[in-house]
């Protein structure tokens, strides 16, 4: 059974920072790529960042230079460090992994507002 549990969301002012965490259950973690997605009200879910099993990363153009994805295989946890946050970053952020089928976390709300 694969379970993903996100944490770290909240309300932050523009220009601020947050770090999201995604704790994964099970022994599957290290060989698999992980990803963060987000979904704002009225919008489709969009890919934010990915990290391979070896640590190679990719980012959406909208977050390049501001967000950093990382992973700690010993803790089965993936992180998303978000700096210089903008109001348009407001969304529910989801952790994702595909192991034969897709698995999603429950999401964590990030609100960027003054």
PDB file as gemmi writes it, atoms N, CA and C in Angstrom:
CRYST1    1.000    1.000    1.000  90.00  90.00  90.00 P 1                      
ATOM      1  N   UNK A   1       0.845  -1.188   0.000  1.00  0.00           N  
ATOM      2  CA  UNK A   1       0.000   0.000   0.000  1.00  0.00           C  
ATOM      3  C   UNK A   1       0.884   1.243   0.000  1.00  0.00           C  
ATOM      4  N   UNK A   2       0.670   2.119  -0.958  1.00  0.00           N  
ATOM      5  CA  UNK A   2       1.436   3.355  -1.055  1.00  0.00           C  
ATOM      6  C   UNK A   2       0.603   4.501  -0.495  1.00  0.00           C  
ATOM      7  N   UNK A   3       1.169   5.230   0.432  1.00  0.00           N  
ATOM      8  CA  UNK A   3       0.505   6.415   0.969  1.00  0.00           C  
ATOM      9  C   UNK A   3       1.464   7.588   0.939  1.00  0.00           C  
ATOM     10  N   UNK A   4       0.938   8.731   0.528  1.00  0.00           N  
ATOM     11  CA  UNK A   4       1.711   9.967   0.469  1.00  0.00           C  
ATOM     12  C   UNK A   4       1.000  10.998   1.335  1.00  0.00           C  
ATOM     13  N   UNK A   5       1.739  11.616   2.257  1.00  0.00           N  
ATOM     14  CA  UNK A   5       1.140  12.588   3.172  1.00  0.00           C  
ATOM     15  C   UNK A   5       1.928  13.890   3.097  1.00  0.00           C  
ATOM     16  N   UNK A   6       1.265  14.940   2.589  1.00  0.00           N  
ATOM     17  CA  UNK A   6       1.899  16.248   2.479  1.00  0.00           C  
ATOM     18  C   UNK A   6       1.692  17.064   3.751  1.00  0.00           C  
ATOM     19  N   UNK A   7       2.627  17.985   3.978  1.00  0.00           N  
ATOM     20  CA  UNK A   7       2.514  18.936   5.080  1.00  0.00           C  
ATOM     21  C   UNK A   7       3.330  20.172   4.739  1.00  0.00           C  
ATOM     22  N   UNK A   8       3.110  21.243   5.526  1.00  0.00           N  
ATOM     23  CA  UNK A   8       3.918  22.440   5.362  1.00  0.00           C  
ATOM     24  C   UNK A   8       3.237  23.598   4.674  1.00  0.00           C  
ATOM     25  N   UNK A   9       2.011  23.405   4.215  1.00  0.00           N  
ATOM     26  CA  UNK A   9       1.311  24.509   3.570  1.00  0.00           C  
ATOM     27  C   UNK A   9       0.872  25.555   4.581  1.00  0.00           C  
ATOM     28  N   UNK A  10       0.339  26.662   4.064  1.00  0.00           N  
ATOM     29  CA  UNK A  10      -0.139  27.717   4.944  1.00  0.00           C  
ATOM     30  C   UNK A  10      -0.308  29.020   4.213  1.00  0.00           C  
ATOM     31  N   UNK A  11      -0.493  30.073   5.003  1.00  0.00           N  
ATOM     32  CA  UNK A  11      -0.651  31.427   4.465  1.00  0.00           C  
ATOM     33  C   UNK A  11       0.677  32.166   4.593  1.00  0.00           C  
ATOM     34  N   UNK A  12       1.105  32.783   3.498  1.00  0.00           N  
ATOM     35  CA  UNK A  12       2.372  33.508   3.501  1.00  0.00           C  
ATOM     36  C   UNK A  12       2.216  34.769   2.663  1.00  0.00           C  
ATOM     37  N   UNK A  13       2.963  35.797   3.027  1.00  0.00           N  
ATOM     38  CA  UNK A  13       2.902  37.039   2.259  1.00  0.00           C  
ATOM     39  C   UNK A  13       3.714  36.920   0.974  1.00  0.00           C  
ATOM     40  N   UNK A  14       3.382  37.710  -0.032  1.00  0.00           N  
ATOM     41  CA  UNK A  14       4.202  37.714  -1.257  1.00  0.00           C  
ATOM     42  C   UNK A  14       5.664  37.982  -0.928  1.00  0.00           C  
ATOM     43  N   UNK A  15       6.543  37.225  -1.575  1.00  0.00           N  
ATOM     44  CA  UNK A  15       7.963  37.320  -1.307  1.00  0.00           C  
ATOM     45  C   UNK A  15       8.454  36.370  -0.236  1.00  0.00           C  
ATOM     46  N   UNK A  16       7.530  35.739   0.457  1.00  0.00           N  
ATOM     47  CA  UNK A  16       7.890  34.828   1.531  1.00  0.00           C  
ATOM     48  C   UNK A  16       8.259  33.443   1.040  1.00  0.00           C  
ATOM     49  N   UNK A  17       8.502  32.552   2.009  1.00  0.00           N  
ATOM     50  CA  UNK A  17       8.941  31.196   1.703  1.00  0.00           C  
ATOM     51  C   UNK A  17       8.132  30.174   2.496  1.00  0.00           C  
ATOM     52  N   UNK A  18       8.029  28.990   1.930  1.00  0.00           N  
ATOM     53  CA  UNK A  18       7.459  27.822   2.602  1.00  0.00           C  
ATOM     54  C   UNK A  18       8.230  26.598   2.148  1.00  0.00           C  
ATOM     55  N   UNK A  19       8.249  25.584   3.005  1.00  0.00           N  
ATOM     56  CA  UNK A  19       8.801  24.293   2.597  1.00  0.00           C  
ATOM     57  C   UNK A  19       7.740  23.227   2.794  1.00  0.00           C  
ATOM     58  N   UNK A  20       7.387  22.567   1.706  1.00  0.00           N  
ATOM     59  CA  UNK A  20       6.448  21.464   1.754  1.00  0.00           C  
ATOM     60  C   UNK A  20       7.210  20.145   1.905  1.00  0.00           C  
ATOM     61  N   UNK A  21       6.581  19.223   2.619  1.00  0.00           N  
ATOM     62  CA  UNK A  21       7.141  17.888   2.778  1.00  0.00           C  
ATOM     63  C   UNK A  21       6.114  16.861   2.332  1.00  0.00           C  
ATOM     64  N   UNK A  22       6.598  15.751   1.803  1.00  0.00           N  
ATOM     65  CA  UNK A  22       5.738  14.633   1.424  1.00  0.00           C  
ATOM     66  C   UNK A  22       6.375  13.369   1.958  1.00  0.00           C  
ATOM     67  N   UNK A  23       5.744  12.790   2.974  1.00  0.00           N  
ATOM     68  CA  UNK A  23       6.238  11.561   3.573  1.00  0.00           C  
ATOM     69  C   UNK A  23       5.552  10.377   2.904  1.00  0.00           C  
ATOM     70  N   UNK A  24       6.366   9.440   2.437  1.00  0.00           N  
ATOM     71  CA  UNK A  24       5.848   8.279   1.719  1.00  0.00           C  
ATOM     72  C   UNK A  24       5.943   7.030   2.576  1.00  0.00           C  
ATOM     73  N   UNK A  25       4.916   6.235   2.561  1.00  0.00           N  
ATOM     74  CA  UNK A  25       4.927   4.974   3.297  1.00  0.00           C  
ATOM     75  C   UNK A  25       5.437   3.866   2.383  1.00  0.00           C  
ATOM     76  N   UNK A  26       5.826   2.779   2.976  1.00  0.00           N  
ATOM     77  CA  UNK A  26       6.256   1.631   2.194  1.00  0.00           C  
ATOM     78  C   UNK A  26       7.721   1.673   1.834  1.00  0.00           C  
ATOM     79  N   UNK A  27       8.200   0.610   1.251  1.00  0.00           N  
ATOM     80  CA  UNK A  27       9.625   0.486   0.943  1.00  0.00           C  
ATOM     81  C   UNK A  27       9.918   0.781  -0.521  1.00  0.00           C  
ATOM     82  N   UNK A  28       8.985   1.449  -1.214  1.00  0.00           N  
ATOM     83  CA  UNK A  28       9.125   1.664  -2.644  1.00  0.00           C  
ATOM     84  C   UNK A  28       9.989   2.853  -2.985  1.00  0.00           C  
ATOM     85  N   UNK A  29      10.247   3.741  -2.058  1.00  0.00           N  
ATOM     86  CA  UNK A  29      10.586   5.140  -2.325  1.00  0.00           C  
ATOM     87  C   UNK A  29      11.789   5.344  -3.233  1.00  0.00           C  
ATOM     88  N   UNK A  30      12.940   4.808  -2.846  1.00  0.00           N  
ATOM     89  CA  UNK A  30      14.187   5.245  -3.478  1.00  0.00           C  
ATOM     90  C   UNK A  30      14.291   4.987  -4.982  1.00  0.00           C  
ATOM     91  N   UNK A  31      13.740   3.909  -5.533  1.00  0.00           N  
ATOM     92  CA  UNK A  31      13.928   3.695  -6.973  1.00  0.00           C  
ATOM     93  C   UNK A  31      13.036   4.554  -7.878  1.00  0.00           C  
ATOM     94  N   UNK A  32      12.137   5.321  -7.319  1.00  0.00           N  
ATOM     95  CA  UNK A  32      11.122   5.967  -8.144  1.00  0.00           C  
ATOM     96  C   UNK A  32      11.253   7.484  -8.174  1.00  0.00           C  
ATOM     97  N   UNK A  33      10.939   8.040  -9.357  1.00  0.00           N  
ATOM     98  CA  UNK A  33      10.835   9.478  -9.481  1.00  0.00           C  
ATOM     99  C   UNK A  33       9.610   9.963  -8.714  1.00  0.00           C  
ATOM    100  N   UNK A  34       9.712  11.154  -8.186  1.00  0.00           N  
ATOM    101  CA  UNK A  34       8.630  11.779  -7.443  1.00  0.00           C  
ATOM    102  C   UNK A  34       8.331  13.128  -8.071  1.00  0.00           C  
ATOM    103  N   UNK A  35       7.147  13.640  -7.795  1.00  0.00           N  
ATOM    104  CA  UNK A  35       6.762  14.919  -8.375  1.00  0.00           C  
ATOM    105  C   UNK A  35       5.850  15.703  -7.444  1.00  0.00           C  
ATOM    106  N   UNK A  36       5.843  17.007  -7.652  1.00  0.00           N  
ATOM    107  CA  UNK A  36       4.867  17.907  -7.038  1.00  0.00           C  
ATOM    108  C   UNK A  36       4.008  18.509  -8.149  1.00  0.00           C  
ATOM    109  N   UNK A  37       2.707  18.504  -7.916  1.00  0.00           N  
ATOM    110  CA  UNK A  37       1.744  19.164  -8.779  1.00  0.00           C  
ATOM    111  C   UNK A  37       1.007  20.213  -7.947  1.00  0.00           C  
ATOM    112  N   UNK A  38       0.296  21.091  -8.633  1.00  0.00           N  
ATOM    113  CA  UNK A  38      -0.558  22.033  -7.932  1.00  0.00           C  
ATOM    114  C   UNK A  38      -1.817  22.292  -8.752  1.00  0.00           C  
ATOM    115  N   UNK A  39      -2.861  22.698  -8.038  1.00  0.00           N  
ATOM    116  CA  UNK A  39      -4.128  23.011  -8.692  1.00  0.00           C  
ATOM    117  C   UNK A  39      -4.752  24.218  -8.017  1.00  0.00           C  
ATOM    118  N   UNK A  40      -4.929  25.273  -8.795  1.00  0.00           N  
ATOM    119  CA  UNK A  40      -5.591  26.474  -8.321  1.00  0.00           C  
ATOM    120  C   UNK A  40      -7.073  26.385  -8.675  1.00  0.00           C  
ATOM    121  N   UNK A  41      -7.932  27.091  -7.942  1.00  0.00           N  
ATOM    122  CA  UNK A  41      -9.370  27.054  -8.230  1.00  0.00           C  
ATOM    123  C   UNK A  41      -9.664  27.414  -9.680  1.00  0.00           C  
ATOM    124  N   UNK A  42     -10.459  26.567 -10.338  1.00  0.00           N  
ATOM    125  CA  UNK A  42     -10.838  26.824 -11.713  1.00  0.00           C  
ATOM    126  C   UNK A  42      -9.810  26.417 -12.742  1.00  0.00           C  
ATOM    127  N   UNK A  43      -8.656  25.935 -12.270  1.00  0.00           N  
ATOM    128  CA  UNK A  43      -7.585  25.548 -13.187  1.00  0.00           C  
ATOM    129  C   UNK A  43      -7.368  24.041 -13.169  1.00  0.00           C  
ATOM    130  N   UNK A  44      -6.721  23.557 -14.214  1.00  0.00           N  
ATOM    131  CA  UNK A  44      -6.329  22.155 -14.235  1.00  0.00           C  
ATOM    132  C   UNK A  44      -5.101  21.952 -13.356  1.00  0.00           C  
ATOM    133  N   UNK A  45      -4.925  20.715 -12.905  1.00  0.00           N  
ATOM    134  CA  UNK A  45      -3.742  20.387 -12.126  1.00  0.00           C  
ATOM    135  C   UNK A  45      -2.514  20.489 -13.036  1.00  0.00           C  
ATOM    136  N   UNK A  46      -1.461  21.120 -12.536  1.00  0.00           N  
ATOM    137  CA  UNK A  46      -0.262  21.318 -13.349  1.00  0.00           C  
ATOM    138  C   UNK A  46       0.978  20.797 -12.630  1.00  0.00           C  
ATOM    139  N   UNK A  47       1.922  20.336 -13.440  1.00  0.00           N  
ATOM    140  CA  UNK A  47       3.181  19.837 -12.903  1.00  0.00           C  
ATOM    141  C   UNK A  47       4.046  21.007 -12.454  1.00  0.00           C  
ATOM    142  N   UNK A  48       4.593  20.889 -11.248  1.00  0.00           N  
ATOM    143  CA  UNK A  48       5.463  21.935 -10.710  1.00  0.00           C  
ATOM    144  C   UNK A  48       6.928  21.523 -10.811  1.00  0.00           C  
ATOM    145  N   UNK A  49       7.246  20.319 -10.335  1.00  0.00           N  
ATOM    146  CA  UNK A  49       8.645  19.881 -10.310  1.00  0.00           C  
ATOM    147  C   UNK A  49       8.699  18.370 -10.196  1.00  0.00           C  
ATOM    148  N   UNK A  50       9.789  17.801 -10.733  1.00  0.00           N  
ATOM    149  CA  UNK A  50      10.035  16.371 -10.618  1.00  0.00           C  
ATOM    150  C   UNK A  50      11.462  16.131 -10.153  1.00  0.00           C  
ATOM    151  N   UNK A  51      11.662  14.985  -9.534  1.00  0.00           N  
ATOM    152  CA  UNK A  51      13.002  14.575  -9.139  1.00  0.00           C  
ATOM    153  C   UNK A  51      13.135  13.080  -9.389  1.00  0.00           C  
ATOM    154  N   UNK A  52      14.204  12.698 -10.088  1.00  0.00           N  
ATOM    155  CA  UNK A  52      14.430  11.298 -10.404  1.00  0.00           C  
ATOM    156  C   UNK A  52      14.990  10.568  -9.191  1.00  0.00           C  
ATOM    157  N   UNK A  53      15.102   9.252  -9.321  1.00  0.00           N  
ATOM    158  CA  UNK A  53      15.682   8.470  -8.233  1.00  0.00           C  
ATOM    159  C   UNK A  53      17.125   8.891  -7.964  1.00  0.00           C  
ATOM    160  N   UNK A  54      17.799   9.377  -8.994  1.00  0.00           N  
ATOM    161  CA  UNK A  54      19.183   9.803  -8.845  1.00  0.00           C  
ATOM    162  C   UNK A  54      19.355  11.263  -8.495  1.00  0.00           C  
ATOM    163  N   UNK A  55      18.227  11.973  -8.357  1.00  0.00           N  
ATOM    164  CA  UNK A  55      18.294  13.366  -7.936  1.00  0.00           C  
ATOM    165  C   UNK A  55      18.234  14.392  -9.050  1.00  0.00           C  
ATOM    166  N   UNK A  56      18.031  13.948 -10.284  1.00  0.00           N  
ATOM    167  CA  UNK A  56      17.901  14.907 -11.384  1.00  0.00           C  
ATOM    168  C   UNK A  56      16.550  15.605 -11.280  1.00  0.00           C  
ATOM    169  N   UNK A  57      16.554  16.917 -11.481  1.00  0.00           N  
ATOM    170  CA  UNK A  57      15.339  17.703 -11.263  1.00  0.00           C  
ATOM    171  C   UNK A  57      14.890  18.415 -12.528  1.00  0.00           C  
ATOM    172  N   UNK A  58      13.574  18.677 -12.586  1.00  0.00           N  
ATOM    173  CA  UNK A  58      12.988  19.485 -13.645  1.00  0.00           C  
ATOM    174  C   UNK A  58      11.901  20.358 -13.038  1.00  0.00           C  
ATOM    175  N   UNK A  59      11.728  21.541 -13.633  1.00  0.00           N  
ATOM    176  CA  UNK A  59      10.777  22.500 -13.077  1.00  0.00           C  
ATOM    177  C   UNK A  59       9.908  23.108 -14.173  1.00  0.00           C  
ATOM    178  N   UNK A  60       8.704  23.476 -13.779  1.00  0.00           N  
ATOM    179  CA  UNK A  60       7.874  24.290 -14.650  1.00  0.00           C  
ATOM    180  C   UNK A  60       8.536  25.654 -14.810  1.00  0.00           C  
ATOM    181  N   UNK A  61       8.358  26.252 -15.979  1.00  0.00           N  
ATOM    182  CA  UNK A  61       8.985  27.549 -16.225  1.00  0.00           C  
ATOM    183  C   UNK A  61       8.549  28.592 -15.194  1.00  0.00           C  
ATOM    184  N   UNK A  62       7.322  28.480 -14.739  1.00  0.00           N  
ATOM    185  CA  UNK A  62       6.772  29.478 -13.827  1.00  0.00           C  
ATOM    186  C   UNK A  62       7.431  29.475 -12.455  1.00  0.00           C  
ATOM    187  N   UNK A  63       8.154  28.395 -12.108  1.00  0.00           N  
ATOM    188  CA  UNK A  63       8.751  28.316 -10.773  1.00  0.00           C  
ATOM    189  C   UNK A  63      10.280  28.204 -10.814  1.00  0.00           C  
ATOM    190  N   UNK A  64      10.854  28.123 -11.999  1.00  0.00           N  
ATOM    191  CA  UNK A  64      12.313  28.004 -12.114  1.00  0.00           C  
ATOM    192  C   UNK A  64      13.010  29.164 -11.420  1.00  0.00           C  
ATOM    193  N   UNK A  65      14.031  28.825 -10.653  1.00  0.00           N  
ATOM    194  CA  UNK A  65      14.788  29.850  -9.943  1.00  0.00           C  
ATOM    195  C   UNK A  65      14.192  30.231  -8.600  1.00  0.00           C  
ATOM    196  N   UNK A  66      12.957  29.781  -8.329  1.00  0.00           N  
ATOM    197  CA  UNK A  66      12.302  30.109  -7.065  1.00  0.00           C  
ATOM    198  C   UNK A  66      12.035  28.867  -6.211  1.00  0.00           C  
ATOM    199  N   UNK A  67      11.721  27.748  -6.861  1.00  0.00           N  
ATOM    200  CA  UNK A  67      11.387  26.513  -6.146  1.00  0.00           C  
ATOM    201  C   UNK A  67      12.529  25.513  -6.294  1.00  0.00           C  
ATOM    202  N   UNK A  68      12.706  24.690  -5.267  1.00  0.00           N  
ATOM    203  CA  UNK A  68      13.701  23.626  -5.302  1.00  0.00           C  
ATOM    204  C   UNK A  68      13.086  22.341  -4.769  1.00  0.00           C  
ATOM    205  N   UNK A  69      13.137  21.291  -5.583  1.00  0.00           N  
ATOM    206  CA  UNK A  69      12.670  19.974  -5.144  1.00  0.00           C  
ATOM    207  C   UNK A  69      13.878  19.157  -4.703  1.00  0.00           C  
ATOM    208  N   UNK A  70      13.709  18.394  -3.630  1.00  0.00           N  
ATOM    209  CA  UNK A  70      14.786  17.546  -3.133  1.00  0.00           C  
ATOM    210  C   UNK A  70      14.172  16.308  -2.495  1.00  0.00           C  
ATOM    211  N   UNK A  71      15.021  15.339  -2.193  1.00  0.00           N  
ATOM    212  CA  UNK A  71      14.515  14.114  -1.588  1.00  0.00           C  
ATOM    213  C   UNK A  71      15.523  13.575  -0.589  1.00  0.00           C  
ATOM    214  N   UNK A  72      15.001  12.901   0.411  1.00  0.00           N  
ATOM    215  CA  UNK A  72      15.811  12.202   1.405  1.00  0.00           C  
ATOM    216  C   UNK A  72      15.341  10.754   1.397  1.00  0.00           C  
ATOM    217  N   UNK A  73      16.084   9.907   0.707  1.00  0.00           N  
ATOM    218  CA  UNK A  73      15.648   8.516   0.567  1.00  0.00           C  
ATOM    219  C   UNK A  73      15.622   7.778   1.907  1.00  0.00           C  
ATOM    220  N   UNK A  74      16.508   8.149   2.801  1.00  0.00           N  
ATOM    221  CA  UNK A  74      16.535   7.493   4.118  1.00  0.00           C  
ATOM    222  C   UNK A  74      15.257   7.761   4.897  1.00  0.00           C  
ATOM    223  N   UNK A  75      14.654   8.915   4.645  1.00  0.00           N  
ATOM    224  CA  UNK A  75      13.415   9.284   5.339  1.00  0.00           C  
ATOM    225  C   UNK A  75      12.186   9.084   4.462  1.00  0.00           C  
ATOM    226  N   UNK A  76      12.378   8.598   3.238  1.00  0.00           N  
ATOM    227  CA  UNK A  76      11.262   8.423   2.292  1.00  0.00           C  
ATOM    228  C   UNK A  76      10.441   9.698   2.189  1.00  0.00           C  
ATOM    229  N   UNK A  77      11.122  10.794   2.035  1.00  0.00           N  
ATOM    230  CA  UNK A  77      10.465  12.106   2.021  1.00  0.00           C  
ATOM    231  C   UNK A  77      10.983  12.934   0.846  1.00  0.00           C  
ATOM    232  N   UNK A  78      10.055  13.631   0.207  1.00  0.00           N  
ATOM    233  CA  UNK A  78      10.410  14.581  -0.832  1.00  0.00           C  
ATOM    234  C   UNK A  78       9.970  15.963  -0.374  1.00  0.00           C  
ATOM    235  N   UNK A  79      10.751  16.965  -0.709  1.00  0.00           N  
ATOM    236  CA  UNK A  79      10.510  18.326  -0.257  1.00  0.00           C  
ATOM    237  C   UNK A  79      10.319  19.267  -1.447  1.00  0.00           C  
ATOM    238  N   UNK A  80       9.640  20.373  -1.171  1.00  0.00           N  
ATOM    239  CA  UNK A  80       9.556  21.455  -2.146  1.00  0.00           C  
ATOM    240  C   UNK A  80       9.800  22.754  -1.396  1.00  0.00           C  
ATOM    241  N   UNK A  81      10.971  23.321  -1.582  1.00  0.00           N  
ATOM    242  CA  UNK A  81      11.303  24.613  -1.004  1.00  0.00           C  
ATOM    243  C   UNK A  81      10.828  25.691  -1.955  1.00  0.00           C  
ATOM    244  N   UNK A  82       9.971  26.567  -1.460  1.00  0.00           N  
ATOM    245  CA  UNK A  82       9.362  27.599  -2.304  1.00  0.00           C  
ATOM    246  C   UNK A  82       9.770  28.969  -1.762  1.00  0.00           C  
ATOM    247  N   UNK A  83      10.506  29.705  -2.565  1.00  0.00           N  
ATOM    248  CA  UNK A  83      10.965  31.044  -2.205  1.00  0.00           C  
ATOM    249  C   UNK A  83      10.344  32.082  -3.136  1.00  0.00           C  
ATOM    250  N   UNK A  84      10.423  33.323  -2.727  1.00  0.00           N  
ATOM    251  CA  UNK A  84       9.904  34.433  -3.539  1.00  0.00           C  
ATOM    252  C   UNK A  84       8.486  34.145  -4.029  1.00  0.00           C  
ATOM    253  N   UNK A  85       7.658  33.718  -3.114  1.00  0.00           N  
ATOM    254  CA  UNK A  85       6.301  33.307  -3.483  1.00  0.00           C  
ATOM    255  C   UNK A  85       5.483  34.473  -4.006  1.00  0.00           C  
ATOM    256  N   UNK A  86       4.621  34.155  -4.974  1.00  0.00           N  
ATOM    257  CA  UNK A  86       3.756  35.130  -5.624  1.00  0.00           C  
ATOM    258  C   UNK A  86       2.294  34.743  -5.407  1.00  0.00           C  
ATOM    259  N   UNK A  87       1.382  35.698  -5.495  1.00  0.00           N  
ATOM    260  CA  UNK A  87      -0.041  35.342  -5.356  1.00  0.00           C  
ATOM    261  C   UNK A  87      -0.477  34.247  -6.335  1.00  0.00           C  
ATOM    262  N   UNK A  88       0.112  34.214  -7.506  1.00  0.00           N  
ATOM    263  CA  UNK A  88      -0.265  33.191  -8.490  1.00  0.00           C  
ATOM    264  C   UNK A  88       0.239  31.793  -8.141  1.00  0.00           C  
ATOM    265  N   UNK A  89       1.039  31.684  -7.095  1.00  0.00           N  
ATOM    266  CA  UNK A  89       1.439  30.363  -6.588  1.00  0.00           C  
ATOM    267  C   UNK A  89       0.375  29.759  -5.686  1.00  0.00           C  
ATOM    268  N   UNK A  90      -0.646  30.521  -5.366  1.00  0.00           N  
ATOM    269  CA  UNK A  90      -1.723  30.015  -4.513  1.00  0.00           C  
ATOM    270  C   UNK A  90      -2.408  28.827  -5.173  1.00  0.00           C  
ATOM    271  N   UNK A  91      -2.455  27.707  -4.447  1.00  0.00           N  
ATOM    272  CA  UNK A  91      -3.009  26.470  -4.988  1.00  0.00           C  
ATOM    273  C   UNK A  91      -2.964  25.397  -3.913  1.00  0.00           C  
ATOM    274  N   UNK A  92      -3.603  24.281  -4.199  1.00  0.00           N  
ATOM    275  CA  UNK A  92      -3.390  23.068  -3.418  1.00  0.00           C  
ATOM    276  C   UNK A  92      -2.240  22.306  -4.081  1.00  0.00           C  
ATOM    277  N   UNK A  93      -1.259  21.948  -3.282  1.00  0.00           N  
ATOM    278  CA  UNK A  93      -0.075  21.259  -3.780  1.00  0.00           C  
ATOM    279  C   UNK A  93      -0.165  19.777  -3.436  1.00  0.00           C  
ATOM    280  N   UNK A  94       0.115  18.946  -4.446  1.00  0.00           N  
ATOM    281  CA  UNK A  94      -0.005  17.501  -4.308  1.00  0.00           C  
ATOM    282  C   UNK A  94       1.318  16.806  -4.605  1.00  0.00           C  
ATOM    283  N   UNK A  95       1.576  15.782  -3.831  1.00  0.00           N  
ATOM    284  CA  UNK A  95       2.702  14.898  -4.062  1.00  0.00           C  
ATOM    285  C   UNK A  95       2.234  13.746  -4.947  1.00  0.00           C  
ATOM    286  N   UNK A  96       3.112  13.236  -5.801  1.00  0.00           N  
ATOM    287  CA  UNK A  96       2.716  12.233  -6.806  1.00  0.00           C  
ATOM    288  C   UNK A  96       3.845  11.244  -7.043  1.00  0.00           C  
ATOM    289  N   UNK A  97       3.435   9.983  -7.231  1.00  0.00           N  
ATOM    290  CA  UNK A  97       4.361   8.952  -7.686  1.00  0.00           C  
ATOM    291  C   UNK A  97       3.574   7.969  -8.549  1.00  0.00           C  
ATOM    292  N   UNK A  98       4.245   7.403  -9.539  1.00  0.00           N  
ATOM    293  CA  UNK A  98       3.621   6.388 -10.371  1.00  0.00           C  
ATOM    294  C   UNK A  98       4.393   5.089 -10.225  1.00  0.00           C  
ATOM    295  N   UNK A  99       3.695   4.084  -9.683  1.00  0.00           N  
ATOM    296  CA  UNK A  99       4.268   2.753  -9.544  1.00  0.00           C  
ATOM    297  C   UNK A  99       3.233   1.797 -10.104  1.00  0.00           C  
ATOM    298  N   UNK A 100       3.316   1.519 -11.380  1.00  0.00           N  
ATOM    299  CA  UNK A 100       2.302   0.763 -12.125  1.00  0.00           C  
ATOM    300  C   UNK A 100       1.003   1.573 -12.218  1.00  0.00           C  
ATOM    301  N   UNK A 101       0.599   2.171 -11.123  1.00  0.00           N  
ATOM    302  CA  UNK A 101      -0.546   3.073 -11.143  1.00  0.00           C  
ATOM    303  C   UNK A 101      -0.152   4.380 -10.454  1.00  0.00           C  
ATOM    304  N   UNK A 102      -1.027   5.364 -10.566  1.00  0.00           N  
ATOM    305  CA  UNK A 102      -0.733   6.675 -10.001  1.00  0.00           C  
ATOM    306  C   UNK A 102      -1.194   6.759  -8.554  1.00  0.00           C  
ATOM    307  N   UNK A 103      -0.364   7.422  -7.753  1.00  0.00           N  
ATOM    308  CA  UNK A 103      -0.711   7.676  -6.360  1.00  0.00           C  
ATOM    309  C   UNK A 103      -0.553   9.170  -6.085  1.00  0.00           C  
ATOM    310  N   UNK A 104      -1.552   9.698  -5.346  1.00  0.00           N  
ATOM    311  CA  UNK A 104      -1.555  11.116  -4.992  1.00  0.00           C  
ATOM    312  C   UNK A 104      -1.707  11.266  -3.495  1.00  0.00           C  
ATOM    313  N   UNK A 105      -1.096  12.319  -2.944  1.00  0.00           N  
ATOM    314  CA  UNK A 105      -1.376  12.682  -1.575  1.00  0.00           C  
ATOM    315  C   UNK A 105      -2.693  13.420  -1.483  1.00  0.00           C  
ATOM    316  N   UNK A 106      -3.046  13.819  -0.262  1.00  0.00           N  
ATOM    317  CA  UNK A 106      -4.332  14.488  -0.046  1.00  0.00           C  
ATOM    318  C   UNK A 106      -4.268  15.971  -0.375  1.00  0.00           C  
ATOM    319  N   UNK A 107      -3.064  16.500  -0.521  1.00  0.00           N  
ATOM    320  CA  UNK A 107      -2.882  17.902  -0.857  1.00  0.00           C  
ATOM    321  C   UNK A 107      -2.693  18.783   0.359  1.00  0.00           C  
ATOM    322  N   UNK A 108      -1.963  19.874   0.155  1.00  0.00           N  
ATOM    323  CA  UNK A 108      -1.784  20.877   1.202  1.00  0.00           C  
ATOM    324  C   UNK A 108      -1.968  22.261   0.580  1.00  0.00           C  
ATOM    325  N   UNK A 109      -2.744  23.094   1.270  1.00  0.00           N  
ATOM    326  CA  UNK A 109      -3.103  24.398   0.716  1.00  0.00           C  
ATOM    327  C   UNK A 109      -1.973  25.391   0.935  1.00  0.00           C  
ATOM    328  N   UNK A 110      -1.613  26.087  -0.123  1.00  0.00           N  
ATOM    329  CA  UNK A 110      -0.664  27.201  -0.048  1.00  0.00           C  
ATOM    330  C   UNK A 110      -1.389  28.456  -0.517  1.00  0.00           C  
ATOM    331  N   UNK A 111      -1.413  29.467   0.336  1.00  0.00           N  
ATOM    332  CA  UNK A 111      -2.060  30.734   0.001  1.00  0.00           C  
ATOM    333  C   UNK A 111      -1.048  31.854   0.142  1.00  0.00           C  
ATOM    334  N   UNK A 112      -0.855  32.594  -0.937  1.00  0.00           N  
ATOM    335  CA  UNK A 112       0.084  33.710  -0.940  1.00  0.00           C  
ATOM    336  C   UNK A 112      -0.727  34.999  -1.061  1.00  0.00           C  
ATOM    337  N   UNK A 113      -0.757  35.755   0.013  1.00  0.00           N  
ATOM    338  CA  UNK A 113      -1.600  36.939   0.049  1.00  0.00           C  
ATOM    339  C   UNK A 113      -1.109  37.899   1.112  1.00  0.00           C  
ATOM    340  N   UNK A 114      -1.302  39.191   0.854  1.00  0.00           N  
ATOM    341  CA  UNK A 114      -0.963  40.187   1.855  1.00  0.00           C  
ATOM    342  C   UNK A 114      -2.184  40.561   2.681  1.00  0.00           C  
TER     343      UNK A 114                                                      
END                                                                             
